[in-house]
């Protein structure tokens, strides 16, 4: 029997309950692929999503999905590029599995209804992105790959709307995991921002929980992630006692449309595929500063390009660099990059005739909730999939367009594991242990969000040092002292701020400990990669309310 208390966000007691076999949190490629596959095997599934079904991170993905689909390309070459980008920290078995199962998973996605761009002969068109030595990125709608994948999966889910074994709850923020007396998953609590039967805080009793909540980009001031990406899955997992790993490796996308020094929240992405098709990075003098820095120049892995841009910004005192795609011409821009063209024009920039101002912004969490190759976390019955997970495929830096592929391949593996366990009678219903004392986590004020973002951007952003991170630790600690005079009322904004704070604290603790520069973790005070001491992973857990990094 586990006697320690359980940590939960301050929240009203559940006012409603429901029961299912599998609850999937998130409606991107990872969540919906898992849900459709477990349902096809006859298990009941409940999908919980924070906004609408089609509003997760997946729909914002532009470039595409990487897989060895082209003539002459092989999973082995895809593996090589992934390992190089991961800077010594990829789990080779996980990568091998990803690149080997990837092409089949993409074909199954096509069978589900996703329409990729094809040439006149009907062959899938492939582009290049940073770190890939070959054209192997399948895309859709030119630069709207995520939107097409999301459309196809959402439509497949809607096709089974009348199926009583599938339930959807939109506009719901997941709060905490429910566990039984042995610490195994028994379901979760959530808050539905709606009206009617499912309104307010409720509890879902389930035999397995799959976290597919996406990223944590909102920890920083400027990010390509949507507003819902507040690290809720990582925070829930930490409170539930799960291990998270590699959190220090946050990828900053090199080319995000620069909208001014005070731009905050989600920023428009300028896909790496624009460089893949031949756009150049230049400074204000027109110098192609990436040439000579790496054999692939502008198409080096994205940590190298983000560093190249940041370095040039420092050297020249500029607030941004430029992307030059004027030589593409109107037809290419309109057909290949319609989303980016429209987005630039809506901000008064015409890429046909003007340089596009760009700067790095937080884009992707390479780490997350640690899982094995079947998506199991360290808490029995809790799975993690997609950006929220750390499967080992990304190492210290994700290779471009490997994320949709990871979501897809691991979702299939998780669904198969759940189906197999059910068949073997190992997926038993569990009852929440109501005897263990609950330690209530006090909530932060809604306004803390902006301060967390400010502290993290200045201290733990693209460039880090012991001093900058110590200042971040101090800034975060100051926020964690709840005001005894003020009781923060549980609501979406206070829960989100509290989650962001926990994730920011865990990320900073890991980044401070790793005294080297590797992949997307760039320390000014430890500028070299140190394989002797640091070719290893940092794992973080929450023990009795304190973060422990090992
Ligand atoms: C992009 O289109 O540049 C983003 C692709 C990715 O993050 O993998």
Coordinates of C-alpha atoms and ligand atoms in Angstrom, one line a residue:
X1 CA 0.0 0.0 0.0
X2 CA 1.3 3.5 -0.9
X3 CA 0.9 5.7 2.1
X4 CA 2.4 9.0 0.9
X5 CA -0.1 11.8 0.1
X6 CA -1.1 12.6 -3.4
X7 CA -0.5 16.1 -4.8
X8 CA -3.4 17.8 -6.6
X9 CA -4.2 21.2 -7.9
X10 CA -6.6 23.1 -5.6
X11 CA -10.0 22.4 -7.3
X12 CA -13.6 21.9 -6.3
X13 CA -14.6 18.3 -5.7
X14 CA -15.8 16.6 -8.9
X15 CA -19.5 17.4 -9.6
X16 CA -20.0 14.7 -12.2
X17 CA -18.3 11.4 -13.1
X18 CA -18.2 9.2 -16.2
X19 CA -16.5 5.9 -17.0
X20 CA -14.7 4.7 -20.1
X21 CA -11.9 2.2 -21.0
X22 CA -9.3 4.7 -22.3
X23 CA -9.2 8.4 -21.8
X24 CA -7.1 10.3 -24.4
X25 CA -6.1 13.8 -23.5
X26 CA -5.4 15.8 -26.6
X27 CA -6.7 15.9 -30.1
X28 CA -3.6 16.3 -32.3
X29 CA -2.1 13.5 -34.5
X30 CA -1.0 11.5 -31.4
X31 CA -4.3 11.7 -29.5
X32 CA -6.7 11.1 -32.4
X33 CA -4.6 8.3 -33.9
X34 CA -4.6 6.5 -30.5
X35 CA -8.3 7.0 -30.0
X36 CA -9.3 5.8 -33.4
X37 CA -7.1 2.7 -33.2
X38 CA -8.3 1.6 -29.7
X39 CA -11.9 2.1 -30.6
X40 CA -11.4 0.1 -33.8
X41 CA -10.4 -2.8 -31.5
X42 CA -13.7 -2.4 -29.5
X43 CA -12.5 -0.5 -26.5
X44 CA -14.5 2.5 -25.3
X45 CA -12.6 5.8 -25.6
X46 CA -13.1 9.3 -24.3
X47 CA -11.2 12.1 -26.0
X48 CA -10.7 15.3 -23.9
X49 CA -9.4 18.4 -25.6
X50 CA -8.7 21.8 -24.3
X51 CA -10.2 23.8 -27.2
X52 CA -12.1 22.4 -30.2
X53 CA -11.2 19.0 -31.6
X54 CA -9.2 20.6 -34.5
X55 CA -7.4 23.3 -32.5
X56 CA -4.4 21.5 -31.1
X57 CA -0.7 22.0 -32.1
X58 CA -0.9 19.6 -35.0
X59 CA -2.8 22.0 -37.2
X60 CA -0.1 24.6 -37.0
X61 CA 2.6 22.3 -38.4
X62 CA 3.6 23.6 -41.8
X63 CA 6.7 21.8 -43.2
X64 CA 5.5 18.2 -43.1
X65 CA 6.1 14.7 -42.0
X66 CA 9.5 13.0 -42.5
X67 CA 9.7 9.4 -43.7
X68 CA 11.9 7.5 -46.1
X69 CA 9.3 7.4 -48.9
X70 CA 11.4 8.6 -51.8
X71 CA 13.4 6.7 -54.4
X72 CA 16.8 5.8 -53.0
X73 CA 16.0 6.9 -49.5
X74 CA 16.1 4.4 -46.7
X75 CA 15.2 4.3 -43.0
X76 CA 18.9 3.9 -42.3
X77 CA 19.7 7.3 -43.9
X78 CA 16.8 8.8 -42.0
X79 CA 18.2 7.3 -38.8
X80 CA 21.6 8.8 -39.5
X81 CA 20.2 12.3 -39.9
X82 CA 18.1 12.0 -36.8
X83 CA 21.1 10.8 -34.7
X84 CA 23.3 13.6 -35.9
X85 CA 20.6 16.2 -35.1
X86 CA 20.0 14.6 -31.6
X87 CA 23.7 15.4 -30.7
X88 CA 24.5 12.2 -29.0
X89 CA 21.4 11.8 -26.8
X90 CA 19.0 9.9 -29.0
X91 CA 17.9 6.4 -28.0
X92 CA 19.0 4.5 -31.1
X93 CA 16.5 1.8 -30.7
X94 CA 13.7 4.3 -30.5
X95 CA 14.9 6.1 -33.6
X96 CA 15.3 2.8 -35.5
X97 CA 11.8 1.9 -34.7
X98 CA 10.5 5.4 -35.7
X99 CA 12.2 5.4 -39.1
X100 CA 11.4 1.8 -39.9
X101 CA 7.7 1.9 -38.9
X102 CA 7.3 5.5 -40.2
X103 CA 6.7 4.9 -43.9
X104 CA 3.9 2.3 -43.1
X105 CA 2.3 4.7 -40.6
X106 CA 2.2 7.5 -43.1
X107 CA 0.6 5.2 -45.7
X108 CA -2.1 4.3 -43.1
X109 CA -2.6 8.0 -42.4
X110 CA -3.2 8.4 -46.2
X111 CA -5.8 5.5 -46.0
X112 CA -7.5 7.4 -43.2
X113 CA -7.9 10.3 -45.6
X114 CA -4.9 12.7 -45.4
X115 CA -4.2 14.0 -48.9
X116 CA -0.5 14.8 -49.4
X117 CA 0.8 16.9 -52.3
X118 CA 1.6 14.8 -55.4
X119 CA 3.2 15.3 -58.8
X120 CA 1.5 14.8 -62.2
X121 CA 2.3 11.0 -62.0
X122 CA 0.6 10.8 -58.6
X123 CA 3.9 10.4 -56.6
X124 CA 4.1 12.1 -53.2
X125 CA 6.1 15.3 -53.5
X126 CA 9.0 15.5 -51.0
X127 CA 10.8 18.5 -49.8
X128 CA 13.9 19.1 -47.7
X129 CA 14.4 20.7 -44.3
X130 CA 17.3 21.4 -41.9
X131 CA 19.5 18.4 -41.1
X132 CA 18.0 16.2 -43.8
X133 CA 20.5 15.1 -46.4
X134 CA 17.6 14.1 -48.7
X135 CA 14.2 15.2 -49.8
X136 CA 12.0 13.2 -47.5
X137 CA 9.4 15.6 -46.1
X138 CA 5.8 14.8 -47.4
X139 CA 3.6 17.9 -47.3
X140 CA 0.0 18.9 -47.9
X141 CA -1.7 22.0 -49.1
X142 CA 1.8 23.4 -49.8
X143 CA 2.6 24.5 -46.3
X144 CA -0.5 23.4 -44.5
X145 CA 0.5 19.8 -43.6
X146 CA -0.7 19.8 -40.0
X147 CA -4.0 21.3 -41.0
X148 CA -4.6 18.5 -43.5
X149 CA -3.6 15.8 -41.1
X150 CA -5.9 17.3 -38.4
X151 CA -8.7 17.6 -40.9
X152 CA -8.5 14.0 -41.9
X153 CA -8.3 12.6 -38.4
X154 CA -11.0 14.9 -37.0
X155 CA -13.2 13.8 -39.9
X156 CA -12.5 10.2 -39.1
X157 CA -13.5 10.8 -35.5
X158 CA -16.7 12.7 -36.6
X159 CA -17.6 9.7 -38.8
X160 CA -18.0 7.7 -35.7
X161 CA -19.9 10.4 -33.8
X162 CA -23.0 8.1 -33.4
X163 CA -20.9 5.4 -31.9
X164 CA -21.7 5.2 -28.2
X165 CA -18.2 3.9 -27.5
X166 CA -16.6 7.2 -28.5
X167 CA -17.2 10.3 -26.3
X168 CA -15.7 13.7 -26.9
X169 CA -15.3 16.5 -24.4
X170 CA -14.1 19.8 -25.9
X171 CA -13.1 22.9 -23.9
X172 CA -11.8 20.9 -21.0
X173 CA -8.6 21.4 -19.0
X174 CA -7.2 18.2 -17.5
X175 CA -6.3 18.7 -13.8
X176 CA -4.9 15.6 -12.1
X177 CA -4.4 11.8 -12.4
X178 CA -6.5 9.6 -10.2
X179 CA -4.7 6.6 -8.8
X180 CA -5.6 3.4 -6.9
X181 CA -4.0 2.2 -3.6
X182 CA -1.0 0.8 -5.5
X183 CA -0.4 4.1 -7.3
X184 CA -1.8 2.8 -10.6
X185 CA -3.8 4.9 -13.0
X186 CA -7.5 4.9 -12.3
X187 CA -8.6 7.9 -14.3
X188 CA -8.3 11.7 -14.1
X189 CA -10.0 14.9 -13.1
X190 CA -10.8 17.7 -15.5
X191 CA -12.6 21.0 -15.7
X192 CA -15.1 21.5 -18.5
X193 CA -15.6 25.1 -19.6
X194 CA -19.1 24.5 -20.9
X195 CA -22.6 24.3 -19.9
X196 CA -25.0 21.4 -19.3
X197 CA -24.4 17.8 -18.2
X198 CA -20.6 18.1 -18.4
X199 CA -19.9 21.4 -16.8
X200 CA -17.2 22.3 -14.2
X201 CA -14.9 19.9 -12.5
X202 CA -15.6 16.2 -13.1
X203 CA -13.9 12.8 -12.8
X204 CA -13.3 10.2 -15.5
X205 CA -12.7 6.7 -14.3
X206 CA -10.7 4.8 -16.9
X207 CA -8.5 1.7 -17.2
X208 CA -5.8 3.7 -19.1
X209 CA -4.9 7.3 -19.6
X210 CA -3.0 8.6 -22.6
X211 CA -1.5 12.1 -22.4
X212 CA -1.2 13.7 -25.8
X213 CA -1.4 17.3 -24.6
X214 CA 1.2 18.7 -26.9
X215 CA 3.9 21.2 -25.9
X216 CA 4.9 23.8 -23.4
X217 CA 5.9 26.7 -25.6
X218 CA 3.8 29.2 -23.6
X219 CA 6.5 29.0 -20.9
X220 CA 8.2 31.6 -23.1
X221 CA 7.0 35.0 -24.2
X222 CA 7.2 34.3 -27.9
X223 CA 6.5 30.9 -29.3
X224 CA 5.1 29.2 -32.4
X225 CA 2.8 27.2 -30.1
X226 CA -0.9 28.0 -29.7
X227 CA -2.2 29.5 -26.4
X228 CA -3.3 26.1 -25.1
X229 CA 0.3 24.8 -25.0
X230 CA 0.8 25.4 -21.3
X231 CA 2.6 22.2 -20.4
X232 CA -0.4 20.7 -18.7
X233 CA 0.6 17.1 -19.4
X234 CA 4.1 17.4 -18.0
X235 CA 2.7 19.2 -14.9
X236 CA 0.1 16.5 -14.3
X237 CA 2.7 13.8 -14.8
X238 CA 5.1 15.4 -12.3
X239 CA 2.3 15.7 -9.7
X240 CA 1.4 12.1 -10.3
X241 CA 4.9 11.0 -9.6
X242 CA 6.0 10.3 -13.1
X243 CA 9.5 10.8 -14.4
X244 CA 10.2 13.6 -17.0
X245 CA 13.4 13.7 -19.0
X246 CA 15.4 16.1 -21.2
X247 CA 13.3 19.1 -20.4
X248 CA 16.3 21.4 -20.9
X249 CA 16.2 20.7 -24.6
X250 CA 13.7 23.3 -25.9
X251 CA 14.0 23.9 -29.6
X252 CA 13.9 27.4 -30.8
X253 CA 12.7 27.6 -34.4
X254 CA 15.2 29.7 -36.3
X255 CA 12.8 31.5 -38.6
X256 CA 9.7 32.9 -36.9
X257 CA 8.2 36.0 -38.4
X258 CA 9.6 39.0 -36.3
X259 CA 6.8 41.2 -35.3
X260 CA 8.6 43.6 -33.1
X261 CA 10.6 43.5 -29.8
X262 CA 7.4 43.2 -27.6
X263 CA 5.6 40.5 -29.6
X264 CA 4.1 38.0 -27.2
X265 CA 2.2 34.7 -27.5
X266 CA 1.9 32.7 -30.6
X267 CA 4.0 34.0 -33.5
X268 CA 3.7 33.1 -37.2
X269 CA 6.1 30.3 -38.3
X270 CA 8.1 30.6 -41.5
X271 CA 8.6 26.9 -42.3
X272 CA 12.1 25.5 -42.7
X273 CA 10.8 24.2 -46.0
X274 CA 11.1 27.7 -47.3
X275 CA 14.9 27.4 -46.8
X276 CA 14.6 23.8 -48.1
X277 CA 13.3 25.2 -51.4
X278 CA 16.2 27.6 -51.6
X279 CA 15.5 30.8 -49.6
X280 CA 18.6 32.4 -48.0
X281 CA 19.2 33.8 -44.6
X282 CA 20.9 37.2 -44.8
X283 CA 21.8 40.0 -42.5
X284 CA 20.8 43.7 -43.0
X285 CA 23.9 44.0 -45.4
X286 CA 22.7 41.1 -47.5
X287 CA 25.5 38.7 -46.2
X288 CA 24.6 35.0 -46.2
X289 CA 26.1 34.5 -42.8
X290 CA 25.3 30.7 -42.5
X291 CA 27.6 29.9 -45.5
X292 CA 30.9 28.6 -44.1
X293 CA 29.4 27.8 -40.6
X294 CA 28.1 24.3 -41.6
X295 CA 28.3 22.1 -44.7
X296 CA 24.5 22.5 -45.1
X297 CA 24.6 26.3 -44.6
X298 CA 20.9 27.5 -44.1
X299 CA 19.9 23.8 -44.0
X300 CA 22.0 22.8 -41.0
X301 CA 20.1 21.3 -38.1
X302 CA 17.9 23.9 -36.6
X303 CA 19.9 24.4 -33.3
X304 CA 22.9 25.4 -35.4
X305 CA 20.8 27.8 -37.6
X306 CA 19.1 29.3 -34.5
X307 CA 22.6 29.8 -32.9
X308 CA 23.9 31.3 -36.2
X309 CA 21.1 33.8 -36.3
X310 CA 21.4 34.7 -32.6
X311 CA 25.1 35.1 -32.9
X312 CA 24.8 37.4 -36.0
X313 CA 22.1 39.4 -34.1
X314 CA 24.5 39.9 -31.3
X315 CA 27.4 40.8 -33.6
X316 CA 25.5 43.3 -35.6
X317 CA 23.2 44.6 -32.8
X318 CA 20.2 43.8 -34.9
X319 CA 16.9 42.6 -33.5
X320 CA 16.4 40.1 -36.3
X321 CA 17.8 38.7 -39.5
X322 CA 16.1 38.2 -42.9
X323 CA 14.9 35.4 -45.1
X324 CA 15.2 36.1 -48.8
X325 CA 12.8 34.2 -51.0
X326 CA 12.2 36.9 -53.6
X327 CA 13.7 34.7 -56.3
X328 CA 10.9 32.1 -55.9
X329 CA 8.4 34.2 -57.9
X330 CA 4.7 34.5 -57.5
X331 CA 3.7 31.0 -58.7
X332 CA 6.0 29.3 -56.3
X333 CA 4.9 31.4 -53.3
X334 CA 1.2 31.0 -54.1
X335 CA 1.3 27.2 -54.7
X336 CA 4.0 26.0 -52.4
X337 CA 3.7 28.4 -49.5
X338 CA 0.1 29.9 -49.5
X339 CA -0.2 30.0 -45.7
X340 CA 3.1 31.7 -45.2
X341 CA 2.5 34.2 -48.0
X342 CA -0.9 35.1 -46.6
X343 CA 0.5 35.4 -43.1
X344 CA 3.4 37.7 -44.2
X345 CA 1.0 39.8 -46.2
X346 CA -1.4 40.1 -43.3
X347 CA 1.5 41.7 -41.4
X348 CA 2.4 44.1 -44.2
X349 CA 5.3 42.1 -45.7
X350 CA 5.3 40.9 -49.3
X351 CA 7.8 38.0 -49.7
X352 CA 7.7 38.4 -53.5
X353 CA 9.4 41.8 -53.3
X354 CA 10.6 42.1 -49.7
X355 CA 12.9 40.4 -47.3
X356 CA 11.1 38.6 -44.4
X357 CA 12.3 39.6 -40.9
X358 CA 12.9 36.5 -38.8
X359 CA 14.2 35.6 -35.4
X360 CA 14.2 32.4 -33.3
X361 CA 11.3 31.7 -31.0
X362 CA 10.4 28.7 -28.7
X363 CA 9.0 25.9 -30.9
X364 CA 9.3 22.4 -29.6
X365 CA 10.0 20.5 -26.4
X366 CA 12.4 17.7 -27.3
X367 CA 12.0 16.3 -23.7
X368 CA 8.9 15.5 -21.7
X369 CA 7.3 12.7 -19.8
X370 CA 9.7 9.7 -20.1
X371 CA 8.3 6.7 -21.8
X372 CA 9.5 3.3 -23.1
X373 CA 9.0 2.1 -26.7
X374 CA 5.4 1.3 -26.0
X375 CA 4.6 4.7 -24.6
X376 CA 4.5 3.6 -20.9
X377 CA 5.4 6.2 -18.4
X378 CA 6.8 5.3 -15.0
X379 CA 3.2 5.3 -13.6
X380 CA 1.4 2.2 -14.4
X381 CA -1.5 2.7 -16.8
X382 CA -0.4 6.2 -17.7
X383 CA 0.9 6.6 -21.3
X384 CA 2.4 9.7 -23.0
X385 CA 2.5 10.4 -26.8
X386 CA 3.6 13.2 -29.1
X387 CA 5.3 16.4 -27.9
X388 CA 4.4 15.8 -24.2
X389 CA 6.4 12.6 -24.3
X390 CA 10.2 11.9 -24.2
X391 CA 10.5 8.7 -26.1
X392 CA 14.2 9.1 -26.8
X393 CA 13.8 9.8 -30.5
X394 CA 14.8 13.5 -30.4
X395 CA 17.8 13.4 -28.0
X396 CA 19.1 16.9 -27.5
X397 CA 17.5 18.4 -30.6
X398 CA 14.6 17.2 -32.8
X399 CA 15.2 16.7 -36.5
X400 CA 12.8 18.8 -38.5
X401 CA 9.4 17.1 -39.3
X402 CA 10.1 14.1 -37.1
X403 CA 7.4 15.2 -34.6
X404 CA 4.2 14.4 -36.6
X405 CA 5.9 11.1 -37.4
X406 CA 6.7 10.4 -33.7
X407 CA 3.1 11.2 -32.8
X408 CA 1.8 8.8 -35.4
X409 CA 4.1 5.9 -34.9
X410 CA 4.0 6.0 -31.1
X411 CA 0.2 6.4 -31.1
X412 CA -0.1 3.2 -33.0
X413 CA 2.3 1.4 -30.6
X414 CA 0.4 2.7 -27.5
X415 CA -3.0 1.7 -28.9
X416 CA -1.6 -1.8 -29.7
X417 CA -0.2 -2.1 -26.2
X418 CA -3.5 -1.2 -24.6
X419 CA -5.4 -3.6 -27.0
X420 CA -2.9 -6.4 -26.1
X421 CA -3.2 -5.8 -22.4
X422 CA -7.0 -5.8 -22.6
X423 CA -6.8 -9.1 -24.5
X424 CA -4.5 -10.6 -21.9
X425 CA -6.8 -9.4 -19.1
X426 CA -4.2 -7.0 -17.8
X427 CA -6.2 -3.8 -18.3
X428 CA -8.3 -4.1 -15.1
X429 CA -10.6 -1.4 -13.9
X430 CA -9.1 0.3 -10.9
X431 CA -10.7 2.2 -8.1
X432 CA -9.4 5.6 -6.9
X433 CA -7.8 5.4 -3.5
X434 CA -9.9 7.9 -1.5
X435 CA -8.1 7.1 1.8
X436 CA -4.8 8.7 1.0
X437 CA -4.4 12.3 2.2
X438 CA -4.4 14.9 -0.5
X439 CA -1.8 17.6 -0.5
X440 CA -3.4 20.5 -2.2
X441 CA -1.2 22.6 -4.5
X442 CA -2.0 26.3 -4.0
X443 CA -2.7 28.2 -7.2
X444 CA -0.8 31.1 -8.7
X445 CA -2.5 34.2 -9.8
X446 CA -3.6 34.3 -13.4
X447 CA -1.3 37.3 -13.9
X448 CA 1.8 35.2 -13.0
X449 CA 1.8 33.8 -16.6
X450 CA 3.3 37.0 -18.0
X451 CA 6.0 37.1 -15.3
X452 CA 6.9 33.4 -15.8
X453 CA 7.2 34.0 -19.5
X454 CA 9.4 37.1 -19.0
X455 CA 11.6 35.4 -16.5
X456 CA 12.1 32.3 -18.7
X457 CA 12.7 34.3 -21.9
X458 CA 15.4 36.3 -20.3
X459 CA 17.0 33.6 -18.2
X460 CA 16.5 30.2 -19.9
X461 CA 15.9 31.2 -23.5
X462 CA 18.0 30.5 -26.6
X463 CA 21.1 31.6 -24.7
X464 CA 21.7 30.5 -21.1
X465 CA 24.3 30.9 -18.4
X466 CA 24.6 30.0 -14.7
X467 CA 23.9 33.7 -13.9
X468 CA 20.9 34.1 -16.2
X469 CA 19.4 30.8 -14.9
X470 CA 20.0 31.7 -11.2
X471 CA 18.1 34.9 -11.8
X472 CA 15.3 32.8 -13.3
X473 CA 15.3 30.5 -10.3
X474 CA 14.9 33.5 -8.1
X475 CA 12.2 35.0 -10.2
X476 CA 10.2 31.8 -10.2
X477 CA 10.7 31.2 -6.4
X478 CA 9.3 34.7 -5.7
X479 CA 6.2 33.8 -7.6
X480 CA 5.8 30.4 -5.8
X481 CA 5.2 32.1 -2.5
X482 CA 1.4 32.3 -2.3
X483 CA 0.1 35.6 -0.9
X484 CA -1.4 34.5 2.5
X485 CA -3.8 37.4 2.2
X486 CA -5.1 36.3 -1.1
X487 CA -6.7 32.9 -2.0
X488 CA -6.5 32.3 -5.7
X489 CA -9.8 31.1 -6.9
X490 CA -9.6 27.9 -9.0
X491 CA -10.2 28.7 -12.6
X492 CA -8.6 27.9 -16.0
X493 CA -6.1 30.8 -15.8
X494 CA -4.9 30.0 -12.3
X495 CA -4.6 26.3 -13.0
X496 CA -2.6 27.2 -16.2
X497 CA -0.3 29.6 -14.4
X498 CA 0.4 26.9 -11.7
X499 CA 1.2 24.3 -14.4
X500 CA 3.4 26.8 -16.3
X501 CA 5.3 27.5 -13.1
X502 CA 5.9 23.9 -12.3
X503 CA 7.1 23.1 -15.8
X504 CA 9.3 26.3 -15.9
X505 CA 10.9 25.3 -12.6
X506 CA 11.6 21.8 -13.8
X507 CA 13.0 23.0 -17.1
X508 CA 15.3 25.6 -15.3
X509 CA 16.5 23.0 -12.8
X510 CA 17.6 20.7 -15.5
X511 CA 19.2 23.4 -17.7
X512 CA 21.1 24.7 -14.7
X513 CA 22.5 21.3 -13.9
X514 CA 23.7 20.5 -17.4
X515 CA 27.0 22.4 -17.6
X516 CA 27.7 22.1 -21.3
X517 CA 26.3 23.1 -24.6
X518 CA 24.6 20.4 -26.5
X519 CA 21.8 20.4 -29.2
X520 CA 19.4 23.1 -28.4
X521 CA 20.7 23.7 -24.9
X522 CA 23.2 26.6 -25.4
X523 CA 25.2 27.7 -22.4
X524 CA 27.4 30.8 -22.8
X525 CA 29.4 29.9 -19.8
X526 CA 30.0 26.2 -20.9
X527 CA 30.2 26.6 -24.7
X528 CA 31.5 23.1 -25.5
X529 CA 29.9 19.7 -25.7
X530 CA 31.2 17.5 -22.9
X531 CA 30.6 13.9 -23.8
X532 CA 32.7 12.6 -20.9
X533 CA 30.5 14.1 -18.2
X534 CA 27.2 14.9 -19.9
X535 CA 26.4 12.3 -22.6
X536 CA 23.5 11.2 -20.4
X537 CA 19.9 12.2 -19.6
X538 CA 18.6 14.3 -16.8
X539 CA 15.4 12.9 -15.2
X540 CA 13.2 15.0 -13.0
X541 CA 10.6 13.9 -10.5
X542 CA 8.5 15.7 -7.9
X543 CA 9.2 14.2 -4.5
X544 CA 7.2 15.5 -1.5
X545 CA 6.6 18.7 -3.4
X546 CA 10.3 19.3 -4.3
X547 CA 11.8 18.9 -7.8
X548 CA 14.6 16.4 -7.9
X549 CA 16.9 16.2 -11.0
X550 CA 19.2 13.3 -11.5
Ligands
LIG1 C1 8.7 23.9 -40.1 O1 7.9 23.8 -41.0 O2 9.8 24.5 -40.2 C2 8.5 23.2 -38.8 C3 8.6 21.8 -38.9 C4 9.0 21.1 -37.6 O3 9.0 21.8 -36.6 O4 9.3 19.9 -37.7

